[in-house]
Coordinates of C-alpha atoms in Angstrom, one line a residue:
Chain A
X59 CA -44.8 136.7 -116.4
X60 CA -45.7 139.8 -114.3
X61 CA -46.5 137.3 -111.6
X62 CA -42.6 135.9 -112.0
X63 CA -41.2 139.5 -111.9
X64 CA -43.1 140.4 -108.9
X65 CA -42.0 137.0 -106.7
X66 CA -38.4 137.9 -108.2
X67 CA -38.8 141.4 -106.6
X68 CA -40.5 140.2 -103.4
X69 CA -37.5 137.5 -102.7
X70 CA -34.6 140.5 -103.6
X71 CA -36.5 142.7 -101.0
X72 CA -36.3 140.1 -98.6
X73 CA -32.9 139.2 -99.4
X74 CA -31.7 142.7 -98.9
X75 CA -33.7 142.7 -95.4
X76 CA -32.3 139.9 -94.2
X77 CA -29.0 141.6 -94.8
X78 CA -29.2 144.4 -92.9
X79 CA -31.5 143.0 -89.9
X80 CA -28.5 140.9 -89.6
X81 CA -26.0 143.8 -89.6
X82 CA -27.8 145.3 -87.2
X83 CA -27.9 142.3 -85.2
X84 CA -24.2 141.9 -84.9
X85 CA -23.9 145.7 -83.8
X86 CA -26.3 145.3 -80.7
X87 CA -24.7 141.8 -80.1
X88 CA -21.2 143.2 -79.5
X89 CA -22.7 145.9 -77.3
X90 CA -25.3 143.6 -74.9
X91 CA -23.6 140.2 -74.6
X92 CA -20.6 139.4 -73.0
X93 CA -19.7 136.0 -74.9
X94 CA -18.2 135.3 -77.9
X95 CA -19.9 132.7 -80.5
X96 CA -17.1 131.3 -82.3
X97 CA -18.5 129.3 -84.9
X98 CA -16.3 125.8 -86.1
X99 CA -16.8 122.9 -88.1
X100 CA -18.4 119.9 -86.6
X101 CA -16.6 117.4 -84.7
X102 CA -18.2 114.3 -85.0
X103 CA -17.8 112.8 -81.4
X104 CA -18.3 115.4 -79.0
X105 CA -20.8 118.2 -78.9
X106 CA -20.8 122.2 -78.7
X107 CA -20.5 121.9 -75.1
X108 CA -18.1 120.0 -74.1
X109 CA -15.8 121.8 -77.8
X110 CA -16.7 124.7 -75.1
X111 CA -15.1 123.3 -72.3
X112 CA -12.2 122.0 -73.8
X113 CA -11.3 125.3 -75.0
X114 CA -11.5 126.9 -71.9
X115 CA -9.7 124.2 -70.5
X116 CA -6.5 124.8 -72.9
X117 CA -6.5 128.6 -72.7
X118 CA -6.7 128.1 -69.0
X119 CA -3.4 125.4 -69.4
X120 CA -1.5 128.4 -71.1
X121 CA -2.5 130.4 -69.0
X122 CA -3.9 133.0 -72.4
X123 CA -5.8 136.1 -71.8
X124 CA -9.0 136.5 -73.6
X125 CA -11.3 139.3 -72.6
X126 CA -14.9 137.5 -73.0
X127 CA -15.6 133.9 -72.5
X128 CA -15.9 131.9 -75.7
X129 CA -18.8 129.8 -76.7
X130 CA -18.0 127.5 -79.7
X131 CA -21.2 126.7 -82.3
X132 CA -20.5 123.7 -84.4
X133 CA -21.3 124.0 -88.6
X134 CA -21.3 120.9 -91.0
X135 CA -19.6 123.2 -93.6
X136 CA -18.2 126.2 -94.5
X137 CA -20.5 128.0 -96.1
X138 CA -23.2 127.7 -93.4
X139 CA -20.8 129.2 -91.2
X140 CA -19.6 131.8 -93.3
X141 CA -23.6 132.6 -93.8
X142 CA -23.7 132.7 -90.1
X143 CA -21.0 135.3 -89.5
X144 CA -22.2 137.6 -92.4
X145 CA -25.8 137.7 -90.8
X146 CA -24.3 137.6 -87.5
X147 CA -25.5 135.0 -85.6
X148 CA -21.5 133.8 -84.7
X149 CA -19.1 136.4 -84.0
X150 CA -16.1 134.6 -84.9
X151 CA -15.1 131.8 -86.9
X152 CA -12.6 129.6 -86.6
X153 CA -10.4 128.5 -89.8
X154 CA -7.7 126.9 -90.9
X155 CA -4.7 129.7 -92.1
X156 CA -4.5 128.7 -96.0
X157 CA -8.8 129.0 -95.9
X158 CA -9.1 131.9 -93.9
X159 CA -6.9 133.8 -96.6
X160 CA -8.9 132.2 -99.0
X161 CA -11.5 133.9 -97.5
X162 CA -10.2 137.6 -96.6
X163 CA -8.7 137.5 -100.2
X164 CA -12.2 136.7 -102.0
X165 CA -14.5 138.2 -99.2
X166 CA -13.7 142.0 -98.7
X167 CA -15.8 142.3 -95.5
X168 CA -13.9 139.9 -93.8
X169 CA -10.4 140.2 -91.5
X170 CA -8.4 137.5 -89.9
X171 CA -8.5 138.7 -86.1
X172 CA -4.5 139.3 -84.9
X173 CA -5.5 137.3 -81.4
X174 CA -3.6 135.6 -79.3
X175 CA -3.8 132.5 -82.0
X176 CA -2.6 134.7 -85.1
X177 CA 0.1 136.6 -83.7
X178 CA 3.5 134.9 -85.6
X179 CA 1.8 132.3 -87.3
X180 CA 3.9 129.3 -86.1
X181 CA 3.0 130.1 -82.6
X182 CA 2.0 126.5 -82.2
X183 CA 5.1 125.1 -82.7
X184 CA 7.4 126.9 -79.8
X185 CA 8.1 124.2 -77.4
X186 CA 5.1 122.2 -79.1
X187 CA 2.7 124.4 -77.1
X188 CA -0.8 125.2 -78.0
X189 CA -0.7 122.1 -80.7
X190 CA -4.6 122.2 -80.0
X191 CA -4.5 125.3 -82.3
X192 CA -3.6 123.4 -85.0
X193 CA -4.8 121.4 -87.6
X194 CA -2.9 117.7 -88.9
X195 CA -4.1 116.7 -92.5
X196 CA -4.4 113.0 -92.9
X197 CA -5.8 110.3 -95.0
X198 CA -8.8 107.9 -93.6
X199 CA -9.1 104.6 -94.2
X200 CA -11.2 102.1 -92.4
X201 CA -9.7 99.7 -91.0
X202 CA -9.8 96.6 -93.2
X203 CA -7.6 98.5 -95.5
X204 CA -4.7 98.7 -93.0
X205 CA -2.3 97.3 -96.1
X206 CA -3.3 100.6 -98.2
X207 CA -2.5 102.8 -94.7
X208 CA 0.7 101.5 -94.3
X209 CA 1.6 101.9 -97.8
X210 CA 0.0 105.7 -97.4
X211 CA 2.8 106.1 -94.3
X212 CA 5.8 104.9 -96.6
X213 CA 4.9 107.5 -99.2
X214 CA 3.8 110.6 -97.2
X215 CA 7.2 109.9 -95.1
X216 CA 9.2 109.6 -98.7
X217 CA 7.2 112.8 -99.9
X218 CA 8.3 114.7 -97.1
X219 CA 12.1 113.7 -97.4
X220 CA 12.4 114.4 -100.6
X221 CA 11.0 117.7 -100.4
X222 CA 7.8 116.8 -102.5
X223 CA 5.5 118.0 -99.7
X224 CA 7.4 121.3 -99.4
X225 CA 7.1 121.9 -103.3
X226 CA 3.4 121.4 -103.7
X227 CA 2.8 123.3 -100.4
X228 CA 4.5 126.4 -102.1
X229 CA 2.7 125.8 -105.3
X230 CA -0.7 125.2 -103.8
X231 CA -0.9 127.3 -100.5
X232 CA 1.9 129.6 -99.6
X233 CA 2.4 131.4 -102.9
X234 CA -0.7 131.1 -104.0
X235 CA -2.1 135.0 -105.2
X236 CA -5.5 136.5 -104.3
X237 CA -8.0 135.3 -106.7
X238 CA -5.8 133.0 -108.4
X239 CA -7.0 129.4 -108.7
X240 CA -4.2 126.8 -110.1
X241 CA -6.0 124.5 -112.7
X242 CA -6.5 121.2 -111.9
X243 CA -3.6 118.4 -111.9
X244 CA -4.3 116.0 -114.3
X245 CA -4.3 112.2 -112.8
X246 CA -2.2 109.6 -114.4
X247 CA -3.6 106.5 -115.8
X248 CA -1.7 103.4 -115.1
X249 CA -2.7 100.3 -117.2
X250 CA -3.8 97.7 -115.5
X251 CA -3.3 99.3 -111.6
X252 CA -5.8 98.5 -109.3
X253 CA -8.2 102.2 -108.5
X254 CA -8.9 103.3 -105.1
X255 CA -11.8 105.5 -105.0
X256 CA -10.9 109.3 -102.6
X257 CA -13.6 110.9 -101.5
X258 CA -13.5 114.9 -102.3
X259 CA -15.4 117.6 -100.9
X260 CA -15.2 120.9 -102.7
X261 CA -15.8 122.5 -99.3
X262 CA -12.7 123.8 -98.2
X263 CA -10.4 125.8 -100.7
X264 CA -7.7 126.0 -101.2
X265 CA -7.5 122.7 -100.1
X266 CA -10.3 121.2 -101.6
X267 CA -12.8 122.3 -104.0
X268 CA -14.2 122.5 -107.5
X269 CA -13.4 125.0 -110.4
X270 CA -15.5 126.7 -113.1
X271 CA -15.4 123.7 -115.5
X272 CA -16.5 121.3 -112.3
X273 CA -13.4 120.0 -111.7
X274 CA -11.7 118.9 -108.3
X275 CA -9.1 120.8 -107.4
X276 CA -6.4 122.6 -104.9
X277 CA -3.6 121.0 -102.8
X278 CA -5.3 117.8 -102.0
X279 CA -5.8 116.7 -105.1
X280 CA -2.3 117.4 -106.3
X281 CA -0.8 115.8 -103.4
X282 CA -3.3 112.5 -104.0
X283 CA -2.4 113.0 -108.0
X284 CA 1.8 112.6 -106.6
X285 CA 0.1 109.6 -104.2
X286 CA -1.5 107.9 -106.8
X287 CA 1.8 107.6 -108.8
X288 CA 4.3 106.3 -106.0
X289 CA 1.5 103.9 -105.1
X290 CA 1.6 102.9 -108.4
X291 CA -2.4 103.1 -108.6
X292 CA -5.0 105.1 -110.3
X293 CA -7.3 107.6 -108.3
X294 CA -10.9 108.3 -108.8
X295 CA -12.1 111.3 -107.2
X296 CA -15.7 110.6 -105.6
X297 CA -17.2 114.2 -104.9
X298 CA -19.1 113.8 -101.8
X299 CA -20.9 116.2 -99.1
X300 CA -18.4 116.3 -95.7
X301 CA -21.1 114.9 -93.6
X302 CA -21.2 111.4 -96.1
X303 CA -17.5 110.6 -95.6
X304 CA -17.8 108.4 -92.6
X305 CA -20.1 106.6 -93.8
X306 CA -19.0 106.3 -97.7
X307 CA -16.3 104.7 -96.1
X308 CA -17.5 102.1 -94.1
X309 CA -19.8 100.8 -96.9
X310 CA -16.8 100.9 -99.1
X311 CA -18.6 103.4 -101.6
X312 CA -14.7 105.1 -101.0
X313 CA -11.7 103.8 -99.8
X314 CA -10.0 106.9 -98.7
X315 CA -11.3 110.1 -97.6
X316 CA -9.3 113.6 -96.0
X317 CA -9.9 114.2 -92.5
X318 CA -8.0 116.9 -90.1
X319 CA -6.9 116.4 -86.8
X320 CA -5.7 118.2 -83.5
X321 CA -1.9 116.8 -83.5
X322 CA -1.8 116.8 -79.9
X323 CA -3.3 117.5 -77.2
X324 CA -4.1 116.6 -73.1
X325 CA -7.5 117.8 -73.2
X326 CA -9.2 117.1 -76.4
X327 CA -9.8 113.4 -76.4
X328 CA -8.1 111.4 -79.5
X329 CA -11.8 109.8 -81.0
X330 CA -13.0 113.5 -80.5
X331 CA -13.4 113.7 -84.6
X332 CA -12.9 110.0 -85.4
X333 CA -15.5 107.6 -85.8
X334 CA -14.7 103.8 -84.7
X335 CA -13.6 101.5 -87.4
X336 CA -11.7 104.3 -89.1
X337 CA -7.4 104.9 -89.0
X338 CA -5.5 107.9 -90.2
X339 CA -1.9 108.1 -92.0
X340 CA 0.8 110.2 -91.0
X341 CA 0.4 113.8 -91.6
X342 CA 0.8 115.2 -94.7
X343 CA 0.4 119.0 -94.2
X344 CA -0.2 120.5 -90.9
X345 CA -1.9 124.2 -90.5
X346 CA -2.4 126.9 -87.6
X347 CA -6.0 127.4 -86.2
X348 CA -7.5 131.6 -86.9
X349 CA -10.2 133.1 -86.2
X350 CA -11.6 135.4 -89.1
X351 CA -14.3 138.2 -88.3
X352 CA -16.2 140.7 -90.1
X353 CA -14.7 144.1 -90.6
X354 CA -15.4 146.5 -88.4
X355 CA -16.9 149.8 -89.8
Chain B
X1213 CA -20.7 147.7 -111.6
X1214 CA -19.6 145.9 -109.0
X1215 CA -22.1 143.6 -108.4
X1216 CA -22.6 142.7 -112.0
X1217 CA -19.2 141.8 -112.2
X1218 CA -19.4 139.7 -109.4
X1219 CA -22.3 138.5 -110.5
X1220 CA -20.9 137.3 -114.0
X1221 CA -17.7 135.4 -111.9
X1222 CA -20.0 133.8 -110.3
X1223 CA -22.1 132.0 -112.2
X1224 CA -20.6 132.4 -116.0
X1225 CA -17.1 133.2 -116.1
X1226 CA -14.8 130.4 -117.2
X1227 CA -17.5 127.8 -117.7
X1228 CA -19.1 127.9 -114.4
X1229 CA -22.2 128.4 -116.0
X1230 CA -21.8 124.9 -118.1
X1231 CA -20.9 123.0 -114.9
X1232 CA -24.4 125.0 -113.6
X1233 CA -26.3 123.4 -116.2
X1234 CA -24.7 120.2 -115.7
X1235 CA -26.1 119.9 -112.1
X1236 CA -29.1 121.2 -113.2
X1237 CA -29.6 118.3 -115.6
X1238 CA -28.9 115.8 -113.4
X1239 CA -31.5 117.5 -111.2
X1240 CA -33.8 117.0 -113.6
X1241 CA -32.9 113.7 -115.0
X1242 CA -33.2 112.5 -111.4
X1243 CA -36.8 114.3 -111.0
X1244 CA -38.1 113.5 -114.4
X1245 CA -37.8 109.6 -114.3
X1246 CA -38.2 109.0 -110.6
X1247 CA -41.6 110.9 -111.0
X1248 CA -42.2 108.5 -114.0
X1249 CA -41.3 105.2 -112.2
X1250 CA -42.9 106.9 -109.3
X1251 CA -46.3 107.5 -110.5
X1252 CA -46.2 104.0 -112.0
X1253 CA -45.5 102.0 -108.7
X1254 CA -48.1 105.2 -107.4
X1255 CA -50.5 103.6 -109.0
X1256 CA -49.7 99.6 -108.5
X1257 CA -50.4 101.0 -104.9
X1258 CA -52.9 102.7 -104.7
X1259 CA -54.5 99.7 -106.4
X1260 CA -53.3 97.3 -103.7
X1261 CA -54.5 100.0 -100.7
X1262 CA -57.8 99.7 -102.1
X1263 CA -58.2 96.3 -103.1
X1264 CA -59.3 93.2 -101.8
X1265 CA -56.6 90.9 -100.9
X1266 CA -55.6 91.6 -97.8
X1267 CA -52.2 90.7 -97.3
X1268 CA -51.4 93.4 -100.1
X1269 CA -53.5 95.6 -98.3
X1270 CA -51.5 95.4 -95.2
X1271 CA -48.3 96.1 -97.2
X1272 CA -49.8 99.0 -98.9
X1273 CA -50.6 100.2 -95.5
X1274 CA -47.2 99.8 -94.4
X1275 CA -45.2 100.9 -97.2
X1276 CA -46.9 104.2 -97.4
X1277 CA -46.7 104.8 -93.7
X1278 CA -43.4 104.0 -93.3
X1279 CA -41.6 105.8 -96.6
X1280 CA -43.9 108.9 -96.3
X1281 CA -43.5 109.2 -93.0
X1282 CA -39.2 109.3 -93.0
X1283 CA -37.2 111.6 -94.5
X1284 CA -35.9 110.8 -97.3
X1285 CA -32.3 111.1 -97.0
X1286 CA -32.3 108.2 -94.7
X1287 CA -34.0 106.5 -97.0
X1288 CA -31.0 107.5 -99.4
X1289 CA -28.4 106.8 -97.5
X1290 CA -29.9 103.7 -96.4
X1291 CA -30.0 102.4 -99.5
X1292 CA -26.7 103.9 -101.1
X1293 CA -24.5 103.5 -98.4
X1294 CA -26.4 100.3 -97.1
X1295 CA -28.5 98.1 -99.5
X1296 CA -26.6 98.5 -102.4
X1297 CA -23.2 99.4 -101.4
X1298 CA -21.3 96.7 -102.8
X1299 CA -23.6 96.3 -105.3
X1300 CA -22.2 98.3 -108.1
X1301 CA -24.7 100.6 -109.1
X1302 CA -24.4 104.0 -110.3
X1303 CA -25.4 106.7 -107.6
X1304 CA -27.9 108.5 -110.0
X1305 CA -29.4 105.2 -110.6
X1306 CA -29.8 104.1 -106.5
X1307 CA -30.9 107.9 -106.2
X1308 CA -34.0 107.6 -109.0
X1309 CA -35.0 104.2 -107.3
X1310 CA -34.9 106.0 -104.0
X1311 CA -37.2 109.3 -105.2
X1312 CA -39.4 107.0 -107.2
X1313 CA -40.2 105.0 -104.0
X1314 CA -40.4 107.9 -102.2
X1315 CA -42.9 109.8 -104.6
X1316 CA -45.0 106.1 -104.9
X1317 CA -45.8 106.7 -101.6
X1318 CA -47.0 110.2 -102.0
X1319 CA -48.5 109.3 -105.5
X1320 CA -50.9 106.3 -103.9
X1321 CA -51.8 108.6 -101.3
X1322 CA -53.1 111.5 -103.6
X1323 CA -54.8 108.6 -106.1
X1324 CA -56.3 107.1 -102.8
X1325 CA -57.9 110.4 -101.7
X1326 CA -59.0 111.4 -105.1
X1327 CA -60.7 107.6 -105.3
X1328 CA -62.5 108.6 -102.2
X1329 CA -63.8 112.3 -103.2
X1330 CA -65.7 110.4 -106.5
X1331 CA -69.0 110.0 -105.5
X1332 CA -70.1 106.1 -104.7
X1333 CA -73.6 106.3 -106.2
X1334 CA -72.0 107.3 -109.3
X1335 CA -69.8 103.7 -109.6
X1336 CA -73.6 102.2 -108.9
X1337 CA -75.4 104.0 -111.3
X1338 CA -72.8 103.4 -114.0
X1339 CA -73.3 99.4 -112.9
X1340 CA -76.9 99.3 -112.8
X1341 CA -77.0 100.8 -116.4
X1342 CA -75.3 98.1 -117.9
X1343 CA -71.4 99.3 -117.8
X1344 CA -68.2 96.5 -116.9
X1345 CA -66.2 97.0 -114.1
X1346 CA -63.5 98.4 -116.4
X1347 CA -65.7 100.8 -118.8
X1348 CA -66.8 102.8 -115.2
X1349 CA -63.6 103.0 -114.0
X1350 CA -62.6 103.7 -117.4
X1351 CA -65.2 106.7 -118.4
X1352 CA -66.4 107.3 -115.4
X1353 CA -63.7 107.1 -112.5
X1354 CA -61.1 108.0 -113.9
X1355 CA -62.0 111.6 -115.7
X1356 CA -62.6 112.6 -112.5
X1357 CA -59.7 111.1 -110.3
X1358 CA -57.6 112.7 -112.5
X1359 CA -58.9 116.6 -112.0
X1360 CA -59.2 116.2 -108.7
X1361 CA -55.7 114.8 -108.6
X1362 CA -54.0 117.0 -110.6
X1363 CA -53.1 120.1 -108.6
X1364 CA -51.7 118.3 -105.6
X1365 CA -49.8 115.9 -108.1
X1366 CA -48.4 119.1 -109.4
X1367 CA -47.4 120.1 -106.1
X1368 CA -46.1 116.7 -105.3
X1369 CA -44.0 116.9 -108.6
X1370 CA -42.4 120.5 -107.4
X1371 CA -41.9 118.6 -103.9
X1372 CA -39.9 116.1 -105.6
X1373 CA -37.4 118.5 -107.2
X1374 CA -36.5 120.1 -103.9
X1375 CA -36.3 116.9 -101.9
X1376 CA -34.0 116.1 -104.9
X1377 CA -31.5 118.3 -103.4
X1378 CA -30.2 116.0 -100.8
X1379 CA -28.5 113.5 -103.3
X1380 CA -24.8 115.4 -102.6
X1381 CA -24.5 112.9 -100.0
X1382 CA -24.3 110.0 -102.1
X1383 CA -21.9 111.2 -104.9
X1384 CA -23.9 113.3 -106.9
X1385 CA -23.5 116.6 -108.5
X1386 CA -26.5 118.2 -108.6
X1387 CA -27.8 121.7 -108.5
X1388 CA -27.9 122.5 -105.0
X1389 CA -23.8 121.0 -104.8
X1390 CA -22.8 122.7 -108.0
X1391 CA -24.6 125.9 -105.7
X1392 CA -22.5 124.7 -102.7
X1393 CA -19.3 124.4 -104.2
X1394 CA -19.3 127.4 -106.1
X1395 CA -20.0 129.4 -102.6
X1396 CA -17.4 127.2 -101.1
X1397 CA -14.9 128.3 -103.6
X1398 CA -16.2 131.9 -104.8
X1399 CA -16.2 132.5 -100.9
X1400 CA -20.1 134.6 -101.9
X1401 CA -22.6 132.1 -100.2
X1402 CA -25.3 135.0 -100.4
X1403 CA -25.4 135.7 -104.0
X1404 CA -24.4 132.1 -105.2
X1405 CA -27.5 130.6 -103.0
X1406 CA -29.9 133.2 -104.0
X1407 CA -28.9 132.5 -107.7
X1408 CA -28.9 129.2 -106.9
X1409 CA -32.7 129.5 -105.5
X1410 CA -33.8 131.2 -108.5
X1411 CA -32.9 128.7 -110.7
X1412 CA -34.8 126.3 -109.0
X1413 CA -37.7 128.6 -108.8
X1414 CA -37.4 129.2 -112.9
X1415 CA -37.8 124.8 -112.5
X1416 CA -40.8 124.8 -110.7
X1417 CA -42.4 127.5 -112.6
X1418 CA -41.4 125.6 -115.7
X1419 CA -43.5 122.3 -114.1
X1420 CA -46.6 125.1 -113.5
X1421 CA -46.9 126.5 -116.7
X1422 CA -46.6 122.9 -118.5
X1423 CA -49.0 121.7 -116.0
X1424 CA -50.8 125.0 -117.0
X1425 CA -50.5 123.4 -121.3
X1426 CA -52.5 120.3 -120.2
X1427 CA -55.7 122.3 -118.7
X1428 CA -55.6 124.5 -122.1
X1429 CA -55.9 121.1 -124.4
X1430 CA -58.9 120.2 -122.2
X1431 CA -60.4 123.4 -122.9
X1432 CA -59.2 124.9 -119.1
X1433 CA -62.3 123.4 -117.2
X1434 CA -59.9 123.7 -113.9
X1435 CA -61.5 125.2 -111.3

């Protein structure tokens, strides 16, 4: 027992150190370098350099001013990243809007930075500029199941027109309060439908993720709950780790996963964050790119 | 207090602390019986490394060398998202044959070693004075194979949890995504992982002081 209590102490006193070395790291950081880590989450074709170059490539296009040159570090998943800007090994993150509030609303030590890619929010849509600062949401499918993807299309497009998408966006993203988490929607059961297995995450609120109780919930889930019905087929939610989506669907241990996407752009090559074999829907939801930061004391 | 409170919406409020258990039973429901089938097919092994039919031999040889020396989330993806794919079968199930193939490895190993440490001249002198083949392996063998054994099966049983922490990527929640997805959606990764890490170090000391039971019963002759 005393043996417990004194590892238990030993791993809090080392937990506490490896806080502040790593506040102090991010102090002398700022002061001696001249580049900017921006930490993102992996793209699966292309690597941290070349995610460097196209950036610098697009603000170059635009002709934006940034004071340092950027350097982008890829993450499989939020949390690592989020680790990595509280110890201060990235300077910035970059997040989807709806997350990133998540975030600031949840993480008091963190801001969204008021850059040139937060300023008015729908900056990415004037004259369809800077659309590489944006995110598409879309369903994957491989693509043997090119009947379900059409299908997908014809309801996503229906969704939208009938101002279905708009309503769940309001519910689940734009009104949603600080440290308010909508329960679950509860999925239909049609007798005698064929399932399709989705694979979930839980990584990326408010999209995405799991309650208390160990549920899957947020927008995604109530848009696939309103999916499930005009398909006229039930859902089973397959929780899954990000990095296992690709290939959950190719072996067909899912037949639908989420995956974002830059709508458009001339630098970033289309297969950047694709695999082969693998075909997204329309868009269902599409977001604005921020960078969040630690607070400055 | 601040931290308290954030401590308590962490890891208790609303149930979180039931879904907490949850992955920690299928943590240990995925340990406990792929260490049993494990030891088992350890042991079938072992046997075969040290026998005298070669071609069994050979395989022995291979099969250790190649699942002990890949990681073995390959080996779980490889069979999840490969072998049995269309197969069917439950991901805890494809995860417990994957961990107990995994630990036979380590398991034939450790029994291999221990084999060697027992002193030859002890299996001749047991033979000379009259004993089978079985009643020296039996009484005098195996008593010792099995201290020698024991502490690095014990660490191989504490490896076992932790490498059990890899089977989010085939569907499963267990501890270490129940950890994950409560950072993901608390937005705390610190406290939630170092909560997350004492829980598995309150397992492993659980697996030491039951470990620790079994030398009392034999009067604690551990050295």
């Amino acid at each position: 027992m005393k043996k417990l209590f004194t590892l238990m102490l030993m791993l809090l006193v080392a937990a506490s150190f490896t806080g502040c070395g790593g506040g102090g790291g991010t102090t002398t950081e700022n002061q001696t370098s001249s580049t900017t880590k921006i930490g993102i989450l992996e793209y699966l074709n292309t690597n941290e350099q070349q995610f460097t170059g196209y950036v610098k490539k697009i603000v170059g296009n635009y002709s934006i001013n940034i004071p340092n040159p950027q350097e982008y570090k890829f993450f499989s998943n939020l949390t690592s990243m989020q680790m990595a800007l509280e110890a201060g090994q990235i300077d910035e993150m970059s997040a989807l809007l709806p997350v990133a509030r998540y975030m600031v609303d949840r993480n008091p030590k963190m801001q969204i930075l008021e850059d040139y890619m937060t300023t008015g929010t729908n900056n990415y849509t004037k004259d369809g500029q800077a659309l590489e600062f944006a995110n598409d949401f879309c369903l994957a499918f491989t693509t043997q199941n090119t009947a379900l993807k059409i299908a997908a299309d014809a309801v996503v497009a229906d969704m939208n027109k009938d101002g279905t998408l708009a309503k769940l966006t309001q519910t689940y993203i734009t009104d949603l309060k600080a440290n308010e988490e909508p329960a679950p929607v509860a999925f239909e059961n049609i007798e005698g439908a064929e399932t399709i297995k989705i694979a979930v995450t839980g990584d990326l609120p408010p999209f995405d993720y799991v309650n208390a109780e160990g549920k899957a919930a947020g927008f995604n889930t109530a848009f696939l709950a309103e999916l499930g019905k005009r398909l006229h087929k039930n859902i089973e939610l397959v929780k899954i780790d990000s990095g296992a989506r690709a290939a959950a669907l190719t072996s067909g241990q899912a037949d639908v996963a989420f995956w974002t996407v830059v709508p458009v752009s001339q630098v970033i090559p289309a297969n950047a964050d694709k695999p082969d074999g693998i075909e997204l829907s329309a868009p269902y939801y599409r977001s604005a790119i921020v960078h969040v930061a630690l607070k400055k004391n | 207090m601040e931290i308290t409170d954030l401590i308590y919406k962490i890891f208790i409020k609303d149930g979180a602390w039931l879904t907490i258990s949850k992955g920690l039973w299928a943590t240990v429901q995925i340990s406990a019986l792929s260490l049993l089938f494990g030891t088992i097919l350890g042991s079938i092994i072992c046997f075969f490394r040290v026998g005298k039919i070669k071609p069994l031999k050979i395989f022995a040889q291979g099969y250790i060398s190649i699942v002990r020396g890949s990681p073995v989330l390959m080996l779980l993806m490889l069979l999840f998202y490969g072998v049995f794919a269309r197969s069917g079968l439950d991901p805890i199930t494809v995860a417990i044959i994957t961990f107990s193939l995994h630990t036979a490895a380590h398991v034939a190993e450790l029994l291999r070693s221990s084999l060697m440490a027992v002193d030859r001249g002890q299996v001749e002198a047991a033979r000379t004075l009259g004993f089978s083949k079985i009643q020296t392996f039996k009484l005098v063998v195996l008593p010792q194979i099995l201290i020698i054994a024991k502490p690095v099966f014990q660490s191989t049983v504490i490896n076992l949890i932790q490498w059990t922490s890899v089977v989010g990527y085939v569907t499963i929640t267990d501890l270490t995504r129940v950890i994950n997805n409560i950072a993901s959606r608390t937005m705390q990764p610190m406290i939630t992982i170092i909560g997350g890490m004492i829980i598995y170090l309150a397992l492993s000391y659980t697996v030491q002081w039951i470990f620790h039971l079994t030398d009392k019963q034999r009067g604690g002759e551990t050295k």
